[in-house]
PDB file of C-alpha atoms and ligand atoms in Angstrom:
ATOM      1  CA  UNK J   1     248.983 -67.805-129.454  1.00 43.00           C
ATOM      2  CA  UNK J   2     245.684 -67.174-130.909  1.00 43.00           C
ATOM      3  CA  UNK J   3     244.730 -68.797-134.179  1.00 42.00           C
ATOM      4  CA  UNK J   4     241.350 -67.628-135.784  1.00 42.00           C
ATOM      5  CA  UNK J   5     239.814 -70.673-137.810  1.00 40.00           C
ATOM      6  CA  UNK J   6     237.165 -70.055-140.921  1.00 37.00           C
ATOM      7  CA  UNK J   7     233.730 -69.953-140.146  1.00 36.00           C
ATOM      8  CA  UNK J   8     232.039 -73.356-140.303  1.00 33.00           C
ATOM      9  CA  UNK J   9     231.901 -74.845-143.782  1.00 36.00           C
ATOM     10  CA  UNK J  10     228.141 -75.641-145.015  1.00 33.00           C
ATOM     11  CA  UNK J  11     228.551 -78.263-147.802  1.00 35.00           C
ATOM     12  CA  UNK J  12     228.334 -82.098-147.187  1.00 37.00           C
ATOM     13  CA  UNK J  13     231.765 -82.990-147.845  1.00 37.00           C
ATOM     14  CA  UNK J  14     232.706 -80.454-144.944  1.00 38.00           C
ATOM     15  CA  UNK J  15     230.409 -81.914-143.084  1.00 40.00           C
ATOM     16  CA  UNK J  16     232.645 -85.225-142.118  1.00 39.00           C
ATOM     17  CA  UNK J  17     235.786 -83.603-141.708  1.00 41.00           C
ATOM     18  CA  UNK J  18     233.454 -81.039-139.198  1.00 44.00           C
ATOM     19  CA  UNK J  19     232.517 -84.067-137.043  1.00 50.00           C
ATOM     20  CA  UNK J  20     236.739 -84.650-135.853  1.00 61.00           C
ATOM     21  CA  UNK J  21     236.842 -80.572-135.650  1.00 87.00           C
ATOM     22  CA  UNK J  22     236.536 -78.333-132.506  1.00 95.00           C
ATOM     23  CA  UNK J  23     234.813 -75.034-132.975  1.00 97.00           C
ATOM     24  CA  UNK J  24     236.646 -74.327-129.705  1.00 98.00           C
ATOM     25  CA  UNK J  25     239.829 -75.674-128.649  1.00 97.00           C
ATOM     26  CA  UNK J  26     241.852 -74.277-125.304  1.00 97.00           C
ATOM     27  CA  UNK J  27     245.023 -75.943-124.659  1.00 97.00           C
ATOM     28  CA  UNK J  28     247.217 -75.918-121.912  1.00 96.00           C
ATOM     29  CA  UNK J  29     246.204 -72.410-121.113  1.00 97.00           C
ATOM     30  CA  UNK J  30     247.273 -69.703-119.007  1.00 97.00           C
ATOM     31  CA  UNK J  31     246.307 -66.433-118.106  1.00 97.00           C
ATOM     32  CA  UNK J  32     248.362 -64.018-115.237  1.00 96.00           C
ATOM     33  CA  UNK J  33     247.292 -60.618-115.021  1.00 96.00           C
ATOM     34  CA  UNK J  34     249.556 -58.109-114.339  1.00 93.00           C
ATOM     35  CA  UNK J  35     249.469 -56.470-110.909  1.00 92.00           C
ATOM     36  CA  UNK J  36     251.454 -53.257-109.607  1.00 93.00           C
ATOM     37  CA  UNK J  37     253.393 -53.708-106.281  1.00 93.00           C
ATOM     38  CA  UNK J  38     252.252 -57.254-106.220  1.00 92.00           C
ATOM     39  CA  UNK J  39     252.990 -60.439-108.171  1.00 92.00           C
ATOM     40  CA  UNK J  40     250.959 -61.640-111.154  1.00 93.00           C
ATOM     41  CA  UNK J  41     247.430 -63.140-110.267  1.00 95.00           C
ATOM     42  CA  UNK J  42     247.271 -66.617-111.772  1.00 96.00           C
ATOM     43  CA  UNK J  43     243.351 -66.324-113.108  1.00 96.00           C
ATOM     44  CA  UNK J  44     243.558 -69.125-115.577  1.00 96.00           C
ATOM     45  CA  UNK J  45     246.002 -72.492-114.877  1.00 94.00           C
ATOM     46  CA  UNK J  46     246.979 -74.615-117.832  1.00 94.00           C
ATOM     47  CA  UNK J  47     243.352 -75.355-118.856  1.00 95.00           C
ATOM     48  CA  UNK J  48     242.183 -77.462-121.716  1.00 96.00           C
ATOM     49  CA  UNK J  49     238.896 -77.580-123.691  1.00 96.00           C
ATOM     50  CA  UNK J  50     237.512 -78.832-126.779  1.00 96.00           C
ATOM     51  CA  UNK J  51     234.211 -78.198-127.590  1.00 97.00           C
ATOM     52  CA  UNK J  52     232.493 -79.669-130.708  1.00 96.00           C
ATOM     53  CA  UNK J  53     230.615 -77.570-133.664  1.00 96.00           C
ATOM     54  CA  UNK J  54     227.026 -76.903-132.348  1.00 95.00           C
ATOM     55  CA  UNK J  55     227.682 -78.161-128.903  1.00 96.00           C
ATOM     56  CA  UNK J  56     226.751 -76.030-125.640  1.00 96.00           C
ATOM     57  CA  UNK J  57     228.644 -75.716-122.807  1.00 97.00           C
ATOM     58  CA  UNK J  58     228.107 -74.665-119.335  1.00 97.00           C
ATOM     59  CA  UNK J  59     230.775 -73.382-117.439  1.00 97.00           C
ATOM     60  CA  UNK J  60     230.121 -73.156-114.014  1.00 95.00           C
ATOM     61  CA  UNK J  61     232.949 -72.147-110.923  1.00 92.00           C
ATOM     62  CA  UNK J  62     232.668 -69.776-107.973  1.00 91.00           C
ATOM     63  CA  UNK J  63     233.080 -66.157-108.483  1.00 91.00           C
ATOM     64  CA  UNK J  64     237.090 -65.080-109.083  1.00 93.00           C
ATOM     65  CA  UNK J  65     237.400 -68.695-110.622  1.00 93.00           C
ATOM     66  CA  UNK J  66     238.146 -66.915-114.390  1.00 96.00           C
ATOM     67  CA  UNK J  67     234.790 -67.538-116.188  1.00 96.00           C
ATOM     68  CA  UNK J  68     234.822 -64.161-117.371  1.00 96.00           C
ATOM     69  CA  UNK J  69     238.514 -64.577-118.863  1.00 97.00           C
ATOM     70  CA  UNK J  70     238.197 -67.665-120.694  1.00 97.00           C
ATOM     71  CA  UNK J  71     235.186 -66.243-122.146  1.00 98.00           C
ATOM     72  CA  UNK J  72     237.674 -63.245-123.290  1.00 97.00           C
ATOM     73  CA  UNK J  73     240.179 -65.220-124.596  1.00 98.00           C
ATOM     74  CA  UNK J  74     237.754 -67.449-127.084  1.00 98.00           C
ATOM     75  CA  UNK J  75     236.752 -64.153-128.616  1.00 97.00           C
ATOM     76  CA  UNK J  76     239.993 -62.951-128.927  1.00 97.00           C
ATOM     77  CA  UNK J  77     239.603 -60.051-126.511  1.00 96.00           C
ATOM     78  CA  UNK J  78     242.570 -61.423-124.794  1.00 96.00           C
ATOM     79  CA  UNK J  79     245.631 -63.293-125.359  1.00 97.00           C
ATOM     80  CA  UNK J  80     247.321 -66.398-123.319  1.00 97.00           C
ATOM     81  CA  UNK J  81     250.208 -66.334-121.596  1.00 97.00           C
ATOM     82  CA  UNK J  82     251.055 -70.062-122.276  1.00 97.00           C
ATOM     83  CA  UNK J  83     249.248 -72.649-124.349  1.00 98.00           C
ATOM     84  CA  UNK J  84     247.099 -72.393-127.015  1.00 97.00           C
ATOM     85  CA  UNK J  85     243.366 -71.176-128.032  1.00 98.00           C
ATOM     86  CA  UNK J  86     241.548 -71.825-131.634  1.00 97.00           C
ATOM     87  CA  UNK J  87     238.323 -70.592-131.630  1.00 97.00           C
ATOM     88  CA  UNK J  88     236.006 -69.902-134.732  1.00 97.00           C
ATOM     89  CA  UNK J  89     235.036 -66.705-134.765  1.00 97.00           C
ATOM     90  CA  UNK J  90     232.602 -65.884-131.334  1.00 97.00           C
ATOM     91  CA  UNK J  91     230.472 -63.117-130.123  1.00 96.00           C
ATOM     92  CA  UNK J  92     230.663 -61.879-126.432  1.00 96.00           C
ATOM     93  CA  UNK J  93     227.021 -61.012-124.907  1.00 95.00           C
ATOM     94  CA  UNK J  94     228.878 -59.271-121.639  1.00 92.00           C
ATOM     95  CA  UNK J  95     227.499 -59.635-118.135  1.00 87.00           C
ATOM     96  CA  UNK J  96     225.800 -56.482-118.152  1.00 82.00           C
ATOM     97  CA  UNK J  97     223.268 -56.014-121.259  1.00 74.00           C
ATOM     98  CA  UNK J  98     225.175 -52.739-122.385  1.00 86.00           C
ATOM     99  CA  UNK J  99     222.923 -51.696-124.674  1.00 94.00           C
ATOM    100  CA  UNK J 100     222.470 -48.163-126.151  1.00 96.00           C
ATOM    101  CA  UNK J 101     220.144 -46.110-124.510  1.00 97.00           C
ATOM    102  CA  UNK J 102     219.139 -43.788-127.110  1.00 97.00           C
ATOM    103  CA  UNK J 103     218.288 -46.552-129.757  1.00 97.00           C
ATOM    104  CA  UNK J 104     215.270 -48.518-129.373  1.00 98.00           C
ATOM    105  CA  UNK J 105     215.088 -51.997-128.548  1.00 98.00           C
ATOM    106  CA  UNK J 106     215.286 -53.126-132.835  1.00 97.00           C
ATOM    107  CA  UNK J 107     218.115 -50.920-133.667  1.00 97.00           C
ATOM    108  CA  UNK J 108     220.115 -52.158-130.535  1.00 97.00           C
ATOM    109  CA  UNK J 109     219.544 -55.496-131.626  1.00 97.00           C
ATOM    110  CA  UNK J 110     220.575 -54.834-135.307  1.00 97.00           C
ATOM    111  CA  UNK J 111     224.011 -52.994-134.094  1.00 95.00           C
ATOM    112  CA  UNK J 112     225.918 -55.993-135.772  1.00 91.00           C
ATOM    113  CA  UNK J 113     224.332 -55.421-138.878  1.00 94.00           C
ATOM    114  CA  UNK J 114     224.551 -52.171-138.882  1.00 94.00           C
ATOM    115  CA  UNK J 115     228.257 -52.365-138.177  1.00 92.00           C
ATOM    116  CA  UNK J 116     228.253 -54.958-140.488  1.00 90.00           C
ATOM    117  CA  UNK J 117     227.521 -52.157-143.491  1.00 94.00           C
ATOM    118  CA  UNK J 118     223.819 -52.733-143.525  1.00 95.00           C
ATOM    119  CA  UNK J 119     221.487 -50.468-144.392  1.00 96.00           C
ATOM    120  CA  UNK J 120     219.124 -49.059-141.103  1.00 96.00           C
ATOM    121  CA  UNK J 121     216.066 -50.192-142.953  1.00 96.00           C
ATOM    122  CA  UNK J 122     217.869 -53.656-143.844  1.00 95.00           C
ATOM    123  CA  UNK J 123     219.286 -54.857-140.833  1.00 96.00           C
ATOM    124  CA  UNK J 124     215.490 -53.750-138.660  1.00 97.00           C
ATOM    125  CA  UNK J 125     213.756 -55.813-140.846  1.00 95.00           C
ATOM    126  CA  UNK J 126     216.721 -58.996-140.375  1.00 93.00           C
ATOM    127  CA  UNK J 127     216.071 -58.528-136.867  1.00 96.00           C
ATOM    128  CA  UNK J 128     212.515 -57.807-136.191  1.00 96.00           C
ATOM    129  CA  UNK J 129     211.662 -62.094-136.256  1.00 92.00           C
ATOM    130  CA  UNK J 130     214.610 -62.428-134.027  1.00 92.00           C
ATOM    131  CA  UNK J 131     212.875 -60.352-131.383  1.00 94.00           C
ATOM    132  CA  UNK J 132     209.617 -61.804-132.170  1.00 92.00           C
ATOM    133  CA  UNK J 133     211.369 -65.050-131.837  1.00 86.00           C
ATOM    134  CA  UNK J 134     212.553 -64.166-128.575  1.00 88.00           C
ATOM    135  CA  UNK J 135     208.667 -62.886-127.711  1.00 88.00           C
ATOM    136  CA  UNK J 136     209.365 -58.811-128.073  1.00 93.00           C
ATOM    137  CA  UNK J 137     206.420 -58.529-130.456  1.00 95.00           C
ATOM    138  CA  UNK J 138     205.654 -55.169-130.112  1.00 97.00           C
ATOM    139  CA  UNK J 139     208.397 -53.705-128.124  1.00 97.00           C
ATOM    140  CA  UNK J 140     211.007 -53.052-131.301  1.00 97.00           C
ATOM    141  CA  UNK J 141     210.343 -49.683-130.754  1.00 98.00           C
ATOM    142  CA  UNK J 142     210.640 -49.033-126.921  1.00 98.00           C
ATOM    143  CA  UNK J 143     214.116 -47.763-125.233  1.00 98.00           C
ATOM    144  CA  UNK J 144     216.220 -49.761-122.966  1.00 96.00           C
ATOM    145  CA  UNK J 145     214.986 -47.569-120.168  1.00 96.00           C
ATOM    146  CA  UNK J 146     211.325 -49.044-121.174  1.00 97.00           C
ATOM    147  CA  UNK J 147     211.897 -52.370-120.859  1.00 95.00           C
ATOM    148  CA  UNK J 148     212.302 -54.852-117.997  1.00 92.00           C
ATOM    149  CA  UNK J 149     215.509 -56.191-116.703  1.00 89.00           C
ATOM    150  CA  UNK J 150     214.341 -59.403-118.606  1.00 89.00           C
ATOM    151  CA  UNK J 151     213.305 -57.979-121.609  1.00 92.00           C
ATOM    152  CA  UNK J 152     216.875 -56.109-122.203  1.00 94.00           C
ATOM    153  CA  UNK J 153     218.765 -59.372-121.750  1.00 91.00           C
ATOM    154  CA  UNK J 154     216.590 -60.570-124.599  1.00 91.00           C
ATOM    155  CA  UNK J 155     217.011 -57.688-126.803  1.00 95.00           C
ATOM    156  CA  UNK J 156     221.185 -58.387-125.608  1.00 94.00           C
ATOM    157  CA  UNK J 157     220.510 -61.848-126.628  1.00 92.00           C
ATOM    158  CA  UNK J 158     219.209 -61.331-130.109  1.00 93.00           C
ATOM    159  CA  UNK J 159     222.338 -58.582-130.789  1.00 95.00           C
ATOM    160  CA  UNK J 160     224.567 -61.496-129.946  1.00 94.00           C
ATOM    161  CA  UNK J 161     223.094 -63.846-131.999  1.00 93.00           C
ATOM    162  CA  UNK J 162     222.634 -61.758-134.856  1.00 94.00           C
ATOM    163  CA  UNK J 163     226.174 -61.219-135.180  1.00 93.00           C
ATOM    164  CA  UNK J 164     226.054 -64.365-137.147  1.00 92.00           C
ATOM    165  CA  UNK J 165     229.123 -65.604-135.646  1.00 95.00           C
ATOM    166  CA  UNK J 166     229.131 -69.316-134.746  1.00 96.00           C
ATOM    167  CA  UNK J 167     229.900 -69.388-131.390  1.00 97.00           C
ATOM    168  CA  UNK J 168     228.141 -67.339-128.810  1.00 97.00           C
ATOM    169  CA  UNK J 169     230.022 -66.886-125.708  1.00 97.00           C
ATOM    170  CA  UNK J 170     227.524 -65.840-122.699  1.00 96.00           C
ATOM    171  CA  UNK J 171     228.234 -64.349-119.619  1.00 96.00           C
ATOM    172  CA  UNK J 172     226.179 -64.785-117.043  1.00 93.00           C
ATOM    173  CA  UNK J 173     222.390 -64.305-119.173  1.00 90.00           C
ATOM    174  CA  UNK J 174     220.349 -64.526-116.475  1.00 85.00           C
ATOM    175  CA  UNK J 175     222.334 -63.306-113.481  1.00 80.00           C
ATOM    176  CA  UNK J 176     220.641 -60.153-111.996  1.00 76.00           C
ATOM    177  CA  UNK J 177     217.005 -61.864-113.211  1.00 82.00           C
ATOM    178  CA  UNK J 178     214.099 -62.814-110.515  1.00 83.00           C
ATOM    179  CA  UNK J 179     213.747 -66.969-110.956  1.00 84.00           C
ATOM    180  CA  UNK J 180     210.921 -66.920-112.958  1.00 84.00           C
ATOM    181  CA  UNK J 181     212.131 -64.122-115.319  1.00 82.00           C
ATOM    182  CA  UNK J 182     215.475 -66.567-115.334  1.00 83.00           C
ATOM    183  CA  UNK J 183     213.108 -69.913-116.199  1.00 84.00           C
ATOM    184  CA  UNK J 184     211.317 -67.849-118.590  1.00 83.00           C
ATOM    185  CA  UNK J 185     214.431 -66.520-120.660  1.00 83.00           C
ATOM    186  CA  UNK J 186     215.691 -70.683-120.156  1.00 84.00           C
ATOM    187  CA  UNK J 187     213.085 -71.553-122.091  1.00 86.00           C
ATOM    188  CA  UNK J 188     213.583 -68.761-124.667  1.00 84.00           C
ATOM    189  CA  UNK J 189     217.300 -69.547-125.097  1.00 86.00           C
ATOM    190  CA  UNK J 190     216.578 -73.308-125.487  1.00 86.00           C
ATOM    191  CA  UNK J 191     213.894 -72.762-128.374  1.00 85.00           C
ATOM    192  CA  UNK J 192     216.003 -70.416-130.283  1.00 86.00           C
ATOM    193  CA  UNK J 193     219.166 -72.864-130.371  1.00 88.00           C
ATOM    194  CA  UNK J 194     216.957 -75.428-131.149  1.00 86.00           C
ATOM    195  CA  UNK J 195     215.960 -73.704-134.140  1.00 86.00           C
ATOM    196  CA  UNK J 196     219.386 -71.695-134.808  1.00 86.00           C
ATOM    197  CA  UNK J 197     222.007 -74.211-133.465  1.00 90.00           C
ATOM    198  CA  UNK J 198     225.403 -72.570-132.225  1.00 95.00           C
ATOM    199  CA  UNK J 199     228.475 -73.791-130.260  1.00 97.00           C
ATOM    200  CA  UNK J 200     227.422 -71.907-126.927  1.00 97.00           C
ATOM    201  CA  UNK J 201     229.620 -71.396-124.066  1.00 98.00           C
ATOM    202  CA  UNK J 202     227.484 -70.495-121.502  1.00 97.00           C
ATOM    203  CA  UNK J 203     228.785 -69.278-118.363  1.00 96.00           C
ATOM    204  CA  UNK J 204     226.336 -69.451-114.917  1.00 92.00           C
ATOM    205  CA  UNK J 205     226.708 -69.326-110.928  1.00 85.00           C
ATOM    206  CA  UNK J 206     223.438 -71.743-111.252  1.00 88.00           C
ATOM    207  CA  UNK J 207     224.020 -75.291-111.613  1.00 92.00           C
ATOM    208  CA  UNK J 208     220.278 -75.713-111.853  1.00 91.00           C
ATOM    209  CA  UNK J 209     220.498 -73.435-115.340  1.00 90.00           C
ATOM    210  CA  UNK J 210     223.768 -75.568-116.121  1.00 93.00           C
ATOM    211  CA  UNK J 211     221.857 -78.924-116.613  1.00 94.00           C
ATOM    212  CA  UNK J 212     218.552 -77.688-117.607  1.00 93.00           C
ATOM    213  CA  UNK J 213     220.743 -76.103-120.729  1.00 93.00           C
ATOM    214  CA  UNK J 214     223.626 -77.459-121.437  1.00 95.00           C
ATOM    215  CA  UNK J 215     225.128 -80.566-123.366  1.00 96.00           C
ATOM    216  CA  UNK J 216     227.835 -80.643-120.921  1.00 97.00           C
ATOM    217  CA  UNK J 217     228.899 -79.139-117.716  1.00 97.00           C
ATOM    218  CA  UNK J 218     232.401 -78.070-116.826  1.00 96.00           C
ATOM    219  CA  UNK J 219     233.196 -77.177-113.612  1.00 95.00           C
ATOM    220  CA  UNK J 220     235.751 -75.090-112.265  1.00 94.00           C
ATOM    221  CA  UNK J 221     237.527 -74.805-109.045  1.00 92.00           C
ATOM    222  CA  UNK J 222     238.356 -71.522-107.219  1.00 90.00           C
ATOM    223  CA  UNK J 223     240.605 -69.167-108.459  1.00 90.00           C
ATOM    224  CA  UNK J 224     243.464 -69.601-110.514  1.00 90.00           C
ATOM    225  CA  UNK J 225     240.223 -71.856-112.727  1.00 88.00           C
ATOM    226  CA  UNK J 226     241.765 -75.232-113.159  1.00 90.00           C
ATOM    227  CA  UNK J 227     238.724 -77.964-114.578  1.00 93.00           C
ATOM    228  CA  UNK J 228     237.460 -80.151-111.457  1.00 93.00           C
ATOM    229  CA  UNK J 229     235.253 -82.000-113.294  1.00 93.00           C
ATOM    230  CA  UNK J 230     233.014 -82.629-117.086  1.00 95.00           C
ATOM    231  CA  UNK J 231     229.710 -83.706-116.701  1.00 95.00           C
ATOM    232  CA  UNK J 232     227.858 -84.836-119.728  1.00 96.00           C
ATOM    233  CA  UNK J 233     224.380 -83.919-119.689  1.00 95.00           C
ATOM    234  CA  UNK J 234     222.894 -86.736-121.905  1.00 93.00           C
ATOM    235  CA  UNK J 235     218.851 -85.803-121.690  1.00 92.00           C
ATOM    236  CA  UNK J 236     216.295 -84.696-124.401  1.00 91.00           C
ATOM    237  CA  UNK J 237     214.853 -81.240-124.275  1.00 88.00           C
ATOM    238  CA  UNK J 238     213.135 -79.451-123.298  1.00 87.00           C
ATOM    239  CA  UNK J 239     213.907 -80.700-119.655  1.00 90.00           C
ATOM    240  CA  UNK J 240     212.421 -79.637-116.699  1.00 89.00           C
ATOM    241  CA  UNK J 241     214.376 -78.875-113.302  1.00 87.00           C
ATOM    242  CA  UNK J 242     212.705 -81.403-111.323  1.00 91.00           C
ATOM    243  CA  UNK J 243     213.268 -84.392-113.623  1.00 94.00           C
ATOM    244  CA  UNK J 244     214.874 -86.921-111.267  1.00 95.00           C
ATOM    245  CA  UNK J 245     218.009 -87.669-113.455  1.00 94.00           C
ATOM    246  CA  UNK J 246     218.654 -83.706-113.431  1.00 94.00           C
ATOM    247  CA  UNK J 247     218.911 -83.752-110.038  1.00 95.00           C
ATOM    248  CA  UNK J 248     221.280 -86.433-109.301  1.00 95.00           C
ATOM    249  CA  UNK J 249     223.516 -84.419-111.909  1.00 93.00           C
ATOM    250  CA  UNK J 250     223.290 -80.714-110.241  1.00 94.00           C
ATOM    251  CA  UNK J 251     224.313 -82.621-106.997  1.00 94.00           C
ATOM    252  CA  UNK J 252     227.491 -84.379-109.190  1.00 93.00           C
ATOM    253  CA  UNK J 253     228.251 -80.709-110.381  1.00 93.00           C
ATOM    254  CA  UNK J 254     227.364 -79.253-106.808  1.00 93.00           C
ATOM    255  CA  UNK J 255     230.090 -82.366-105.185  1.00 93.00           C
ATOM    256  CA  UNK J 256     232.860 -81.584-107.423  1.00 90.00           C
ATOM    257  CA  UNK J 257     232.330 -78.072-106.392  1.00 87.00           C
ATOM    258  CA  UNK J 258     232.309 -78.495-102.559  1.00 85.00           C
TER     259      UNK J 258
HETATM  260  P1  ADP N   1     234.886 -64.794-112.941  1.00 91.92           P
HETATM  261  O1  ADP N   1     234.238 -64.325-114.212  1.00 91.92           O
HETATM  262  O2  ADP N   1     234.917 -66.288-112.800  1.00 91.92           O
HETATM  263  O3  ADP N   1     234.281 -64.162-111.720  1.00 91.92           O
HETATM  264  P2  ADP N   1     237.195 -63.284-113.905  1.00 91.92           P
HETATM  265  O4  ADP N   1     237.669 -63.941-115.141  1.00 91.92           O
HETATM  266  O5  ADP N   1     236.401 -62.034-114.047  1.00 91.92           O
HETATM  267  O6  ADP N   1     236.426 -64.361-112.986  1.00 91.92           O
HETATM  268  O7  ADP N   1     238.461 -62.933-112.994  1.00 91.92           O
HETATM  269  C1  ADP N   1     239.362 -63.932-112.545  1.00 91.92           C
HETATM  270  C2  ADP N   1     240.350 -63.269-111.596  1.00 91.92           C
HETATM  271  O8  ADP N   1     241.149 -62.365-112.335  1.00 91.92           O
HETATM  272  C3  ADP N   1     239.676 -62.454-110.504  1.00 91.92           C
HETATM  273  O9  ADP N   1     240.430 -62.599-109.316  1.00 91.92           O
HETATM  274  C4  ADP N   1     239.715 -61.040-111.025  1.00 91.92           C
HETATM  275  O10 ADP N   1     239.783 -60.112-109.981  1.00 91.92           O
HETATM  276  C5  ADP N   1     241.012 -61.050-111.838  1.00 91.92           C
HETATM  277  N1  ADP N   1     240.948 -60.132-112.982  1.00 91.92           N
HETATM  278  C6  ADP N   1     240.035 -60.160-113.970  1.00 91.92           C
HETATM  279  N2  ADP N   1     240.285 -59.221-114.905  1.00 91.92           N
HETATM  280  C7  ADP N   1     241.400 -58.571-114.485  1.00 91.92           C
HETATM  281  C8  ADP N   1     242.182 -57.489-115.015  1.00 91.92           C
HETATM  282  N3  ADP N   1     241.877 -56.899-116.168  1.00 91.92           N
HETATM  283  N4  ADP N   1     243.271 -57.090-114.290  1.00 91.92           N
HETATM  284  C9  ADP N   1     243.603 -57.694-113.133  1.00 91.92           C
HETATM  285  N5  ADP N   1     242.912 -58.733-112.589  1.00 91.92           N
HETATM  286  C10 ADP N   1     241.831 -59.155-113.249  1.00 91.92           C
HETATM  287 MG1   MG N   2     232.635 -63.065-114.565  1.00 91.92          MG
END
């Protein structure tokens, strides 16, 4: 059963009763898909989740382990076949950028807007300091075709996060990235929560990304996903890879994966 909650309340009394909410909350949960000829394949197996207002969360598990559904089922794209998920409302930023390749790199950012009944002229000028944020200066105007594989997944970025939902739900940012495009965009994703705090669930094959990003690590095992461990990730920012106590944690989260 999916239950939408209201968006996350701004005043100061809200603000206590926020602190004993989730923003997400998976209980129990299960997920089968259908299969013809064959029996149902058990993706997701009775997991559970909570995940506090603001908080980001790295979800890490070997390929086939469900990342990609639980994702699906916080934004409501799917439904559970047992247990329960509450989720305020999220926005999906989908493995592949999927942007439009006859708008330019503003209007493909300001899509939400857009949809959102905004004016063309309104919602380019909401998002042009969202791609300057995110260090586009100058390329509003260029097609997806004319940007690099890095640059797109920050234009993707920016139409995810200007959907204004609270929680962003990201598959994958960095996947198909060289590593320094993928350290780069790190550091571009870390400055803009900073700034813009949202509940993030962040989902990555690289444990490395995990730590360096996230408030917490969960790992899951192989297919159906079932949580082998939660790693807290209890270190100011920005952090660098090589900091000793990051280390001993990406070998924690690389154990419990072995
Ligand atoms: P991950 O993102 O961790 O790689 P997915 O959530 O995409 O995993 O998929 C989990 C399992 O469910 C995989 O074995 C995948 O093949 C299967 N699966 C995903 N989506 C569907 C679907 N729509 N129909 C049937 N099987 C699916
Ligand atoms: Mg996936």
């Amino acid at each position: 059963m999916q239950t939408r909650l209201e968006p996350r309340e701004r005043s100061p009394l809200a603000a206590g009763r926020r602190a004993s909410r989730s923003a997400v909350r998976l209980h129990g949960v299960t997920r089968c898909y259908p299969r013809r000829g064959a029996p149902p394949l058990l993706a997701l197996d009775s997991l559970s989740l909570d995940v506090a207002p603001g908080e980001i969360v790295a979800v890490v598990g070997p390929s086939g382990a469900g990342k990609t559904t639980l994702l699906e089922l916080v934004c409501g794209l799917q439904q559970p076949d047992a247990g329960e998920v509450r989720a305020e409302p999220a926005a999906l930023m989908p493995q592949r950028d999927l942007l439009l390749p006859w708008l330019d790199a503003l209007d493909n950012a300001a899509l939400a807007l857009r949809l959102a009944g905004r004016s063309r002229a309104d919602a380019r000028r909401l998002a042009a300091s969202t791609l300057v944020a995110l260090g586009l200066a100058g390329f509003e105007e260029r097609r997806p075709r004319e940007l690099s594989g890095g640059m797109r997944q920050r234009v993707a970025f920016a139409r995810t996060l200007l959907s204004g939902r609270p929680v962003l739900c990201l598959d994958e940012p960095f996947g198909a990235l060289d590593a320094i495009t993928r350290s780069e965009l790190r550091g571009w994703l870390d400055g803009v929560l900073q700034v813009e705090p949202r509940t993030v669930l962040l989902v990555t094959h690289d444990v490395e990304e995990a730590v360096v990003l996230a408030d917490r690590l969960l790992v899951l095992s192989a297919r159906p996903g079932r949580v082998l461990a939660e790693l807290p990730v209890a270190l100011p920012r920005p952090r660098s890879p090589t900091d000793p106590r990051l280390i001993v944690l990406r070998e924690q989260a690389l154990d419990s994966l072995r």
